XYZ file of C-alpha atoms in Angstrom:
271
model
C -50.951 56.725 -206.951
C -52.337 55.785 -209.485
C -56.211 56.791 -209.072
C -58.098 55.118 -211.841
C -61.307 57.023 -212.223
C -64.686 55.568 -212.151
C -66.496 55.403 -215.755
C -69.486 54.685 -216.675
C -68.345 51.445 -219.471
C -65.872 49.272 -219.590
C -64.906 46.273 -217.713
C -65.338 46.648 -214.298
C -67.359 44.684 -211.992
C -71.362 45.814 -212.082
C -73.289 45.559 -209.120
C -76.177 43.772 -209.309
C -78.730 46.646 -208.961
C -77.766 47.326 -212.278
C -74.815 50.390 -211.373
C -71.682 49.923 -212.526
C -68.641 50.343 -210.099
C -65.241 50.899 -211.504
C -64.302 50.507 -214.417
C -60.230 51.015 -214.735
C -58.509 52.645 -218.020
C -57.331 50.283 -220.597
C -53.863 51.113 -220.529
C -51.181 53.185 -218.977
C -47.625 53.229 -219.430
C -45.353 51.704 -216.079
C -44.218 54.737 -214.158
C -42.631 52.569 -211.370
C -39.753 49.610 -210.930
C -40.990 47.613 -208.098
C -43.728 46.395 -206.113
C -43.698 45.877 -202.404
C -45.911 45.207 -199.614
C -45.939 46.665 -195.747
C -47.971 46.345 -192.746
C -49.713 49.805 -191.681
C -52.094 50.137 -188.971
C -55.201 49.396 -191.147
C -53.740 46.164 -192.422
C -51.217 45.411 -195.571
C -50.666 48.411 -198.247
C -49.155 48.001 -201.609
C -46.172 50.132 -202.723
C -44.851 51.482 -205.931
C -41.303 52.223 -205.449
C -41.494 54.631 -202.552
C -45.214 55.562 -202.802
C -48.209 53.936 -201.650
C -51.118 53.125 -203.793
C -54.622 54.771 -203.577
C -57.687 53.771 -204.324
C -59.988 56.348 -207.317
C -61.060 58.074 -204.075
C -57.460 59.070 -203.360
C -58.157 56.059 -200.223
C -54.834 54.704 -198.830
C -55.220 51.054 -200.732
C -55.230 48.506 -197.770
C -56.106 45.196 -197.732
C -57.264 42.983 -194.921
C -54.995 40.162 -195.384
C -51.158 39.680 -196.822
C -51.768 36.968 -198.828
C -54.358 39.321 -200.703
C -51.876 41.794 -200.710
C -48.913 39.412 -202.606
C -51.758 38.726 -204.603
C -52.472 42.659 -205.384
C -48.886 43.181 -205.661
C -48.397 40.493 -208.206
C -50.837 41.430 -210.345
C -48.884 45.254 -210.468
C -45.234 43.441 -210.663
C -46.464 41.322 -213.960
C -47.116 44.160 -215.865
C -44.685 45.329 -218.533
C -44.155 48.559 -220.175
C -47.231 49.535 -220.166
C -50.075 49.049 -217.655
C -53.417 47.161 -218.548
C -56.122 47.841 -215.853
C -58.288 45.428 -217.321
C -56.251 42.730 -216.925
C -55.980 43.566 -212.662
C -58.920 41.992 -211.312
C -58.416 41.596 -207.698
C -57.199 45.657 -208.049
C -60.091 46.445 -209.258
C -61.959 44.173 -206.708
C -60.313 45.989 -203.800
C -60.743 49.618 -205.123
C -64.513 48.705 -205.243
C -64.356 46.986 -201.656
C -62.245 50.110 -200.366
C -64.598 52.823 -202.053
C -67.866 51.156 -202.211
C -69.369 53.462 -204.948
C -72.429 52.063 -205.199
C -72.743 52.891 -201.212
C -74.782 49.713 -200.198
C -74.406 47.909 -197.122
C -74.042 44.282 -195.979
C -77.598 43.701 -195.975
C -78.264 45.466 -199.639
C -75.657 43.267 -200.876
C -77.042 39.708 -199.755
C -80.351 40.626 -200.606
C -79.161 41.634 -203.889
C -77.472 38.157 -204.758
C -80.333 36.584 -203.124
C -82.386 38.016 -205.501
C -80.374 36.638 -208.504
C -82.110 33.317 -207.980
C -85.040 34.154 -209.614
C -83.426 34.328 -212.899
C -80.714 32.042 -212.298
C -79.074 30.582 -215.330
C -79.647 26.791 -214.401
C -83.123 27.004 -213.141
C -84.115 28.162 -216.836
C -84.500 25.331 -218.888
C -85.533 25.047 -222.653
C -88.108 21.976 -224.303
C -86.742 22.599 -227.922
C -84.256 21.578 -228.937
C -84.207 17.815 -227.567
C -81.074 17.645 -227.879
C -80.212 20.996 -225.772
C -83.036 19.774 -223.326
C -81.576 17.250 -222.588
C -77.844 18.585 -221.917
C -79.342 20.930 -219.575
C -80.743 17.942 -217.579
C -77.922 16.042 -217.439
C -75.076 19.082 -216.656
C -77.579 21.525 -214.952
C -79.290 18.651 -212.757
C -76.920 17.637 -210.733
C -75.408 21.018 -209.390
C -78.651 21.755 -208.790
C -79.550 18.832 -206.832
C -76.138 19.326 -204.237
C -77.205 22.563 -203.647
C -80.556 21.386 -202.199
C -78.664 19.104 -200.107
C -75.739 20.913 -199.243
C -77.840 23.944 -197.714
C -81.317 22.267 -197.337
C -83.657 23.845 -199.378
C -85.859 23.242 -202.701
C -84.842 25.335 -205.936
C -85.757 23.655 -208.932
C -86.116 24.324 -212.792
C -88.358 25.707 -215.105
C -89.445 26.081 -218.669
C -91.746 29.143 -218.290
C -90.349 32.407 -219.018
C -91.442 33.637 -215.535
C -89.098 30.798 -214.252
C -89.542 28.649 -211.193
C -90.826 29.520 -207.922
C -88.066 29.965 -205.448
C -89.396 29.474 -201.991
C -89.049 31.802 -199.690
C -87.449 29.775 -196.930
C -85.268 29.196 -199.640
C -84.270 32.235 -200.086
C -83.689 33.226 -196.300
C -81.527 30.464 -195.825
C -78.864 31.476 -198.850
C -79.434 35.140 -196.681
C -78.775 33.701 -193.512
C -75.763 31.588 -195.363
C -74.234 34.696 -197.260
C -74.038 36.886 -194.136
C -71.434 34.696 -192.745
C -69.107 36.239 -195.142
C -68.087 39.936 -194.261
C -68.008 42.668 -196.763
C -64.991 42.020 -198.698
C -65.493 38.716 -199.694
C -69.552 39.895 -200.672
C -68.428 42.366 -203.020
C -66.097 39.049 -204.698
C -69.299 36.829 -204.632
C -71.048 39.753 -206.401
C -68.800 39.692 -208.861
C -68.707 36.235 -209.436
C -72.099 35.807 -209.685
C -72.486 38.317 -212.271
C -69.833 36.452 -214.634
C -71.353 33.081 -214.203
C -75.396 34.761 -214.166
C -76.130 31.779 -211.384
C -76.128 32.042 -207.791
C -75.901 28.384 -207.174
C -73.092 28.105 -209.510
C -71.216 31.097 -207.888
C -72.090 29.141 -204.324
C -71.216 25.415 -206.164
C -68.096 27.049 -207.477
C -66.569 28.995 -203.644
C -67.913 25.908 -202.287
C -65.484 24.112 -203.850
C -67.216 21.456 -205.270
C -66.623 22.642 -208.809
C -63.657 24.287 -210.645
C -63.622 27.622 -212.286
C -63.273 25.594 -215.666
C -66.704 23.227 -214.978
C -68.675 26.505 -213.415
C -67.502 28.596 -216.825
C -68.824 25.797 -218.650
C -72.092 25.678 -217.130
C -72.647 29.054 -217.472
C -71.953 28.791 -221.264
C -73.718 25.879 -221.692
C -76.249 27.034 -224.376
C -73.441 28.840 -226.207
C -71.220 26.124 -226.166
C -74.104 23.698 -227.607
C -74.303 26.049 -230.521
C -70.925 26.427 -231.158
C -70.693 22.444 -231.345
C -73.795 22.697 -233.572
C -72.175 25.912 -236.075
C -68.665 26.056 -235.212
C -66.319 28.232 -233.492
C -65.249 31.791 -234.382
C -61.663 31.344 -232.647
C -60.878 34.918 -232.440
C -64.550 35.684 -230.666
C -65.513 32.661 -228.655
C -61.875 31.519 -227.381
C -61.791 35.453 -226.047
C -64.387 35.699 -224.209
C -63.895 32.202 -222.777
C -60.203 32.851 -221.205
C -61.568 36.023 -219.970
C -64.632 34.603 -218.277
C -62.192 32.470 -216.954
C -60.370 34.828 -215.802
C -62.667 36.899 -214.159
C -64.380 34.179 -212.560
C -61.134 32.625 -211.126
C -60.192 36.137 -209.660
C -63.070 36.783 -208.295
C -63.264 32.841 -206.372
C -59.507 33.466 -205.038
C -60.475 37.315 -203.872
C -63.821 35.403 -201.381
C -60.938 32.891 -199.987
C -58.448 35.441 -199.754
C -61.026 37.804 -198.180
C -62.190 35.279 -195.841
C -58.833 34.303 -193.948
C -57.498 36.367 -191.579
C -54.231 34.544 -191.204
C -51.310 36.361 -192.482
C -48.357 34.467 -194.614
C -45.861 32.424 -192.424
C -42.210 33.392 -193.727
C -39.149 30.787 -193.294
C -35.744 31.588 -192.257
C -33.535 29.274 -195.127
C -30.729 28.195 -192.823
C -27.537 26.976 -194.022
């Protein structure tokens, strides 16, 4: 309990060979008082009261690391009478990890982010407006330029439609790079990437060398240009910018969280 089914629409992460993984129900009402977490022999499980939570395939949920469980667990203990599945991001992002309905393996998924280079959001520039041009060169330019040096390759920009040519040793090394990570935290820089549109902004962004709040805004950076330009619909564009926020800040903490394999070190308060 509870097994959200998959769907084919609605907000859950989407693979990036274009099938959608799960998508959880919108809302359903709290049938439990609290949240707690336990060690099993498969790693940390969340429970609901007395029972233990399982993934849409009826999977026993368990997660490779505590702190991602108090993470998990959190997200379940926040909610109020009623449940919103859409708002549970890391949930969601386990249940995929757990289930793996789209049934691809560690190589599928590398070569599948890999592959988002070639239409990467920064390396697609535009020559009119000026004005637009030109904030693309100065905001886009310099992520750009770290992640040729922090990983040794050549990327580049482009104004054609086809978009630049990504070399292929270029590409091999982000493989070679990305298969450090193990499963879990793949399926989380999946999902980041397909929030921000940008590999290197995903990679800039887990790297640590931006924040959630910079990457966001590099993603949007056409949309934000306009909405200087026009003006801001407050109950459109300040939506979807907390919840790209959102999603992309789950998504970063689920690849750290998913990449440590140390477990939470309690302290015994002494009087």
């Amino acid at each position: 309990l509870p097994r959200p089914p998959p769907a084919d629409a609605g907000s859950g992460p989407v693979g990036l060979c274009g099938r959608r993984a799960y998508a959880p129900p919108a809302e359903r009402k709290r049938f439990y008082q609290n949240v707690s977490i336990s060690q099993g022999e498969g790693g940390f499980e969340i429970n609901l009261d007395h029972r233990k939570l399982k993934t849409p395939q009826a999977k026993l949920f368990t997660v490779p690391s505590e702190a991602l469980a108090i993470a998990v667990a959190t997200e379940w203990d926040s909610q109020k009478d009623t449940i919103k599945f859409y708002t549970m991001h890391l949930t969601t992002l386990c249940n995929t990890a757990l289930d793996n309905p789209t049934q691809r393996n560690k190589t599928q998924l590398i070569r599948a982010a890999v592959k988002f280079l070639e239409t990467d959001t920064v390396c697609y520039r535009v020559e009119e407006p000026p004005a637009l041009a030109e904030l693309q060169k100065n905001e886009w330019d310099p992520v750009v330029a770290w992640a040729e040096k922090r990983y040794n390759v050549t990327i580049g920009s482009s104004t054609s439609i086809l978009g630049p040519n990504i070399p292929a040793s270029t590409k091999e090394t982000f493989i070679s790079h990305l298969a450090s990570y193990n499963m879990w935290a793949l399926q989380g820089i999946e999902f980041v990437i397909t929030q921000l549109k940008s590999l290197i902004l995903s990679m800039s962004l887990i790297d640590r060398h931006i924040t959630v709040e910079k990457a966001v805004l590099l993603s949007r950076l056409e949309e934000e240009y306009q909405i200087r330009r026009w003006g801001n619909v407050e109950w459109a564009h300040d939506y979807d910018l907390c919840e790209l926020r959102a999603r992309t800040a789950a998504g970063t903490l689920f690849v750290h969280l998913c990449s440590e394999s140390s477990t939470v070190k309690h302290k015994l308060l002494q009087d």
